[in-house]
Amino acid sequence: MSVTRLKKRTEFLRVSKERIIARMPTVMVQCCPVVEPAEQTRVGFTASRRVGNAVHRNRAKRRLRNIIDNRITSLLLSLSAPACDFVFIAVKATASADFSKLTTDVERGVSYCLRQVLSRYPNHPTGE
């Protein structure tokens, strides 16, 4: 299972419109099942000015990208997850939180979102 990036604003808006959100203390995770069953899982990152200045926003996104690049594939395989689009939204605590706490919150947020997708769309193909 490969993971690619969301880059276009319309892709981010489609995920936001689905309203599957996990609010964790250090990160918010939004999720949406993919349109085509053959598509792969995609991820996107965002940080608003509420996080802080450009240095803090970039640090928060770098930390999230690091966690996703190292953990998301193994997490999705262990959960036998359907192909979904994820948007990780940095909050003020993302840039300064302990890295293990941030990792735990990301994993909990992803698993929560996947449970919501499976409960909303029980016939959704798993993408295997």
PDB file of C-alpha atoms in Angstrom:
ATOM      1  CA  MET A   1       0.000   0.000   0.000  1.00  0.00           C
ATOM      2  CA  SER A   2       1.482   3.297  -1.047  1.00  0.00           C
ATOM      3  CA  VAL A   3       0.640   6.723   0.299  1.00  0.00           C
ATOM      4  CA  THR A   4       0.672   9.870  -1.827  1.00  0.00           C
ATOM      5  CA  ARG A   5      -0.020  13.526  -1.036  1.00  0.00           C
ATOM      6  CA  LEU A   6      -3.117  15.667  -1.410  1.00  0.00           C
ATOM      7  CA  LYS A   7      -2.084  18.891  -3.109  1.00  0.00           C
ATOM      8  CA  LYS A   8      -5.109  20.616  -4.604  1.00  0.00           C
ATOM      9  CA  ARG A   9      -7.506  22.749  -2.623  1.00  0.00           C
ATOM     10  CA  THR A  10     -10.492  20.864  -4.042  1.00  0.00           C
ATOM     11  CA  GLU A  11      -9.112  17.607  -2.601  1.00  0.00           C
ATOM     12  CA  PHE A  12      -8.807  19.175   0.851  1.00  0.00           C
ATOM     13  CA  LEU A  13     -12.339  20.574   0.603  1.00  0.00           C
ATOM     14  CA  ARG A  14     -13.770  17.176  -0.387  1.00  0.00           C
ATOM     15  CA  VAL A  15     -12.247  15.603   2.728  1.00  0.00           C
ATOM     16  CA  SER A  16     -13.526  18.454   4.901  1.00  0.00           C
ATOM     17  CA  LYS A  17     -17.034  18.138   3.455  1.00  0.00           C
ATOM     18  CA  GLU A  18     -17.298  14.506   4.587  1.00  0.00           C
ATOM     19  CA  ARG A  19     -17.226  15.634   8.242  1.00  0.00           C
ATOM     20  CA  ILE A  20     -15.410  12.639   9.687  1.00  0.00           C
ATOM     21  CA  ILE A  21     -13.161  14.361  12.215  1.00  0.00           C
ATOM     22  CA  ALA A  22     -11.048  13.159  15.132  1.00  0.00           C
ATOM     23  CA  ARG A  23     -10.092  15.991  17.483  1.00  0.00           C
ATOM     24  CA  MET A  24      -7.071  15.051  19.547  1.00  0.00           C
ATOM     25  CA  PRO A  25      -5.164  17.331  21.954  1.00  0.00           C
ATOM     26  CA  THR A  26      -2.233  17.725  19.558  1.00  0.00           C
ATOM     27  CA  VAL A  27      -3.754  17.222  16.089  1.00  0.00           C
ATOM     28  CA  MET A  28      -7.028  17.080  14.175  1.00  0.00           C
ATOM     29  CA  VAL A  29      -7.544  14.306  11.640  1.00  0.00           C
ATOM     30  CA  GLN A  30     -10.118  14.449   8.849  1.00  0.00           C
ATOM     31  CA  CYS A  31     -10.927  11.441   6.716  1.00  0.00           C
ATOM     32  CA  CYS A  32     -12.914  10.619   3.598  1.00  0.00           C
ATOM     33  CA  PRO A  33     -13.195   7.350   1.637  1.00  0.00           C
ATOM     34  CA  VAL A  34     -11.735   7.513  -1.844  1.00  0.00           C
ATOM     35  CA  VAL A  35     -14.043   7.943  -4.805  1.00  0.00           C
ATOM     36  CA  GLU A  36     -12.561   5.153  -6.905  1.00  0.00           C
ATOM     37  CA  PRO A  37     -11.917   1.804  -5.179  1.00  0.00           C
ATOM     38  CA  ALA A  38      -8.673   1.365  -7.135  1.00  0.00           C
ATOM     39  CA  GLU A  39      -7.194   4.621  -5.782  1.00  0.00           C
ATOM     40  CA  GLN A  40      -4.622   4.630  -3.029  1.00  0.00           C
ATOM     41  CA  THR A  41      -4.545   6.324   0.341  1.00  0.00           C
ATOM     42  CA  ARG A  42      -3.558   9.988   0.197  1.00  0.00           C
ATOM     43  CA  VAL A  43      -2.592  12.399   2.961  1.00  0.00           C
ATOM     44  CA  GLY A  44      -2.457  16.180   3.252  1.00  0.00           C
ATOM     45  CA  PHE A  45      -1.178  18.565   5.904  1.00  0.00           C
ATOM     46  CA  THR A  46      -2.292  22.027   6.907  1.00  0.00           C
ATOM     47  CA  ALA A  47      -1.574  24.550   9.635  1.00  0.00           C
ATOM     48  CA  SER A  48      -3.376  27.853  10.014  1.00  0.00           C
ATOM     49  CA  ARG A  49      -2.012  31.044  11.512  1.00  0.00           C
ATOM     50  CA  ARG A  50      -3.550  30.051  14.839  1.00  0.00           C
ATOM     51  CA  VAL A  51      -0.644  27.608  15.220  1.00  0.00           C
ATOM     52  CA  GLY A  52       1.820  30.509  15.245  1.00  0.00           C
ATOM     53  CA  ASN A  53       4.211  32.224  12.911  1.00  0.00           C
ATOM     54  CA  ALA A  54       5.704  30.556   9.836  1.00  0.00           C
ATOM     55  CA  VAL A  55       8.450  28.875  11.868  1.00  0.00           C
ATOM     56  CA  HIS A  56       5.916  27.175  14.162  1.00  0.00           C
ATOM     57  CA  ARG A  57       3.583  26.210  11.301  1.00  0.00           C
ATOM     58  CA  ASN A  58       6.410  24.655   9.302  1.00  0.00           C
ATOM     59  CA  ARG A  59       7.739  22.804  12.340  1.00  0.00           C
ATOM     60  CA  ALA A  60       4.265  21.410  13.092  1.00  0.00           C
ATOM     61  CA  LYS A  61       3.819  20.191   9.500  1.00  0.00           C
ATOM     62  CA  ARG A  62       7.321  18.678   9.439  1.00  0.00           C
ATOM     63  CA  ARG A  63       6.587  16.727  12.620  1.00  0.00           C
ATOM     64  CA  LEU A  64       3.298  15.434  11.203  1.00  0.00           C
ATOM     65  CA  ARG A  65       4.932  14.451   7.897  1.00  0.00           C
ATOM     66  CA  ASN A  66       7.648  12.584   9.774  1.00  0.00           C
ATOM     67  CA  ILE A  67       5.094  10.561  11.750  1.00  0.00           C
ATOM     68  CA  ILE A  68       3.009   9.803   8.674  1.00  0.00           C
ATOM     69  CA  ASP A  69       5.978   8.826   6.514  1.00  0.00           C
ATOM     70  CA  ASN A  70       7.256   6.442   9.189  1.00  0.00           C
ATOM     71  CA  ARG A  71       4.037   5.013  10.649  1.00  0.00           C
ATOM     72  CA  ILE A  72       0.986   5.339   8.423  1.00  0.00           C
ATOM     73  CA  THR A  73       1.630   2.407   6.087  1.00  0.00           C
ATOM     74  CA  SER A  74       2.148  -0.077   8.910  1.00  0.00           C
ATOM     75  CA  LEU A  75      -0.841   1.338  10.801  1.00  0.00           C
ATOM     76  CA  LEU A  76      -3.169   1.098   7.798  1.00  0.00           C
ATOM     77  CA  LEU A  77      -2.021  -2.442   7.031  1.00  0.00           C
ATOM     78  CA  SER A  78      -2.513  -3.543  10.633  1.00  0.00           C
ATOM     79  CA  LEU A  79      -6.065  -2.161  10.617  1.00  0.00           C
ATOM     80  CA  SER A  80      -6.780  -3.600   7.122  1.00  0.00           C
ATOM     81  CA  ALA A  81      -8.101  -0.164   6.293  1.00  0.00           C
ATOM     82  CA  PRO A  82     -10.000   0.912   3.202  1.00  0.00           C
ATOM     83  CA  ALA A  83      -8.355   3.442   0.913  1.00  0.00           C
ATOM     84  CA  CYS A  84      -9.055   6.902   2.324  1.00  0.00           C
ATOM     85  CA  ASP A  85      -7.909  10.474   2.042  1.00  0.00           C
ATOM     86  CA  PHE A  86      -6.621  11.990   5.289  1.00  0.00           C
ATOM     87  CA  VAL A  87      -5.988  15.614   6.192  1.00  0.00           C
ATOM     88  CA  PHE A  88      -3.880  16.280   9.279  1.00  0.00           C
ATOM     89  CA  ILE A  89      -4.518  19.711  10.750  1.00  0.00           C
ATOM     90  CA  ALA A  90      -1.927  21.116  13.106  1.00  0.00           C
ATOM     91  CA  VAL A  91      -3.110  22.853  16.272  1.00  0.00           C
ATOM     92  CA  LYS A  92      -1.139  25.109  18.602  1.00  0.00           C
ATOM     93  CA  ALA A  93       0.163  22.133  20.637  1.00  0.00           C
ATOM     94  CA  THR A  94       1.474  20.246  17.580  1.00  0.00           C
ATOM     95  CA  ALA A  95       4.756  22.149  17.344  1.00  0.00           C
ATOM     96  CA  SER A  96       5.650  21.838  21.029  1.00  0.00           C
ATOM     97  CA  ALA A  97       4.107  18.521  22.120  1.00  0.00           C
ATOM     98  CA  ASP A  98       6.190  15.536  23.100  1.00  0.00           C
ATOM     99  CA  PHE A  99       6.840  13.485  19.967  1.00  0.00           C
ATOM    100  CA  SER A 100       5.549  10.229  21.488  1.00  0.00           C
ATOM    101  CA  LYS A 101       2.317  11.977  22.543  1.00  0.00           C
ATOM    102  CA  LEU A 102       1.921  13.406  19.040  1.00  0.00           C
ATOM    103  CA  THR A 103       2.496   9.977  17.504  1.00  0.00           C
ATOM    104  CA  THR A 104      -0.083   8.413  19.819  1.00  0.00           C
ATOM    105  CA  ASP A 105      -2.641  11.107  19.006  1.00  0.00           C
ATOM    106  CA  VAL A 106      -2.104  10.680  15.259  1.00  0.00           C
ATOM    107  CA  GLU A 107      -2.542   6.903  15.518  1.00  0.00           C
ATOM    108  CA  ARG A 108      -5.662   7.244  17.675  1.00  0.00           C
ATOM    109  CA  GLY A 109      -7.103   9.838  15.302  1.00  0.00           C
ATOM    110  CA  VAL A 110      -6.504   7.686  12.226  1.00  0.00           C
ATOM    111  CA  SER A 111      -8.033   4.593  13.822  1.00  0.00           C
ATOM    112  CA  TYR A 112     -11.059   6.604  15.019  1.00  0.00           C
ATOM    113  CA  CYS A 113     -11.619   8.038  11.532  1.00  0.00           C
ATOM    114  CA  LEU A 114     -11.337   4.601   9.942  1.00  0.00           C
ATOM    115  CA  ARG A 115     -13.914   3.181  12.357  1.00  0.00           C
ATOM    116  CA  GLN A 116     -16.255   6.034  11.398  1.00  0.00           C
ATOM    117  CA  VAL A 117     -15.747   5.346   7.686  1.00  0.00           C
ATOM    118  CA  LEU A 118     -16.486   1.642   8.148  1.00  0.00           C
ATOM    119  CA  SER A 119     -19.606   2.346  10.215  1.00  0.00           C
ATOM    120  CA  ARG A 120     -20.910   4.926   7.698  1.00  0.00           C
ATOM    121  CA  TYR A 121     -20.020   2.909   4.610  1.00  0.00           C
ATOM    122  CA  PRO A 122     -20.202  -0.801   5.545  1.00  0.00           C
ATOM    123  CA  ASN A 123     -20.027  -1.904   1.894  1.00  0.00           C
ATOM    124  CA  HIS A 124     -16.999   0.240   1.058  1.00  0.00           C
ATOM    125  CA  PRO A 125     -14.277  -1.902  -0.582  1.00  0.00           C
ATOM    126  CA  THR A 126     -11.122  -2.266   1.484  1.00  0.00           C
ATOM    127  CA  GLY A 127      -8.849  -1.509  -1.460  1.00  0.00           C
ATOM    128  CA  GLU A 128      -6.977  -4.803  -1.187  1.00  0.00           C
TER     129      GLU A 128
END
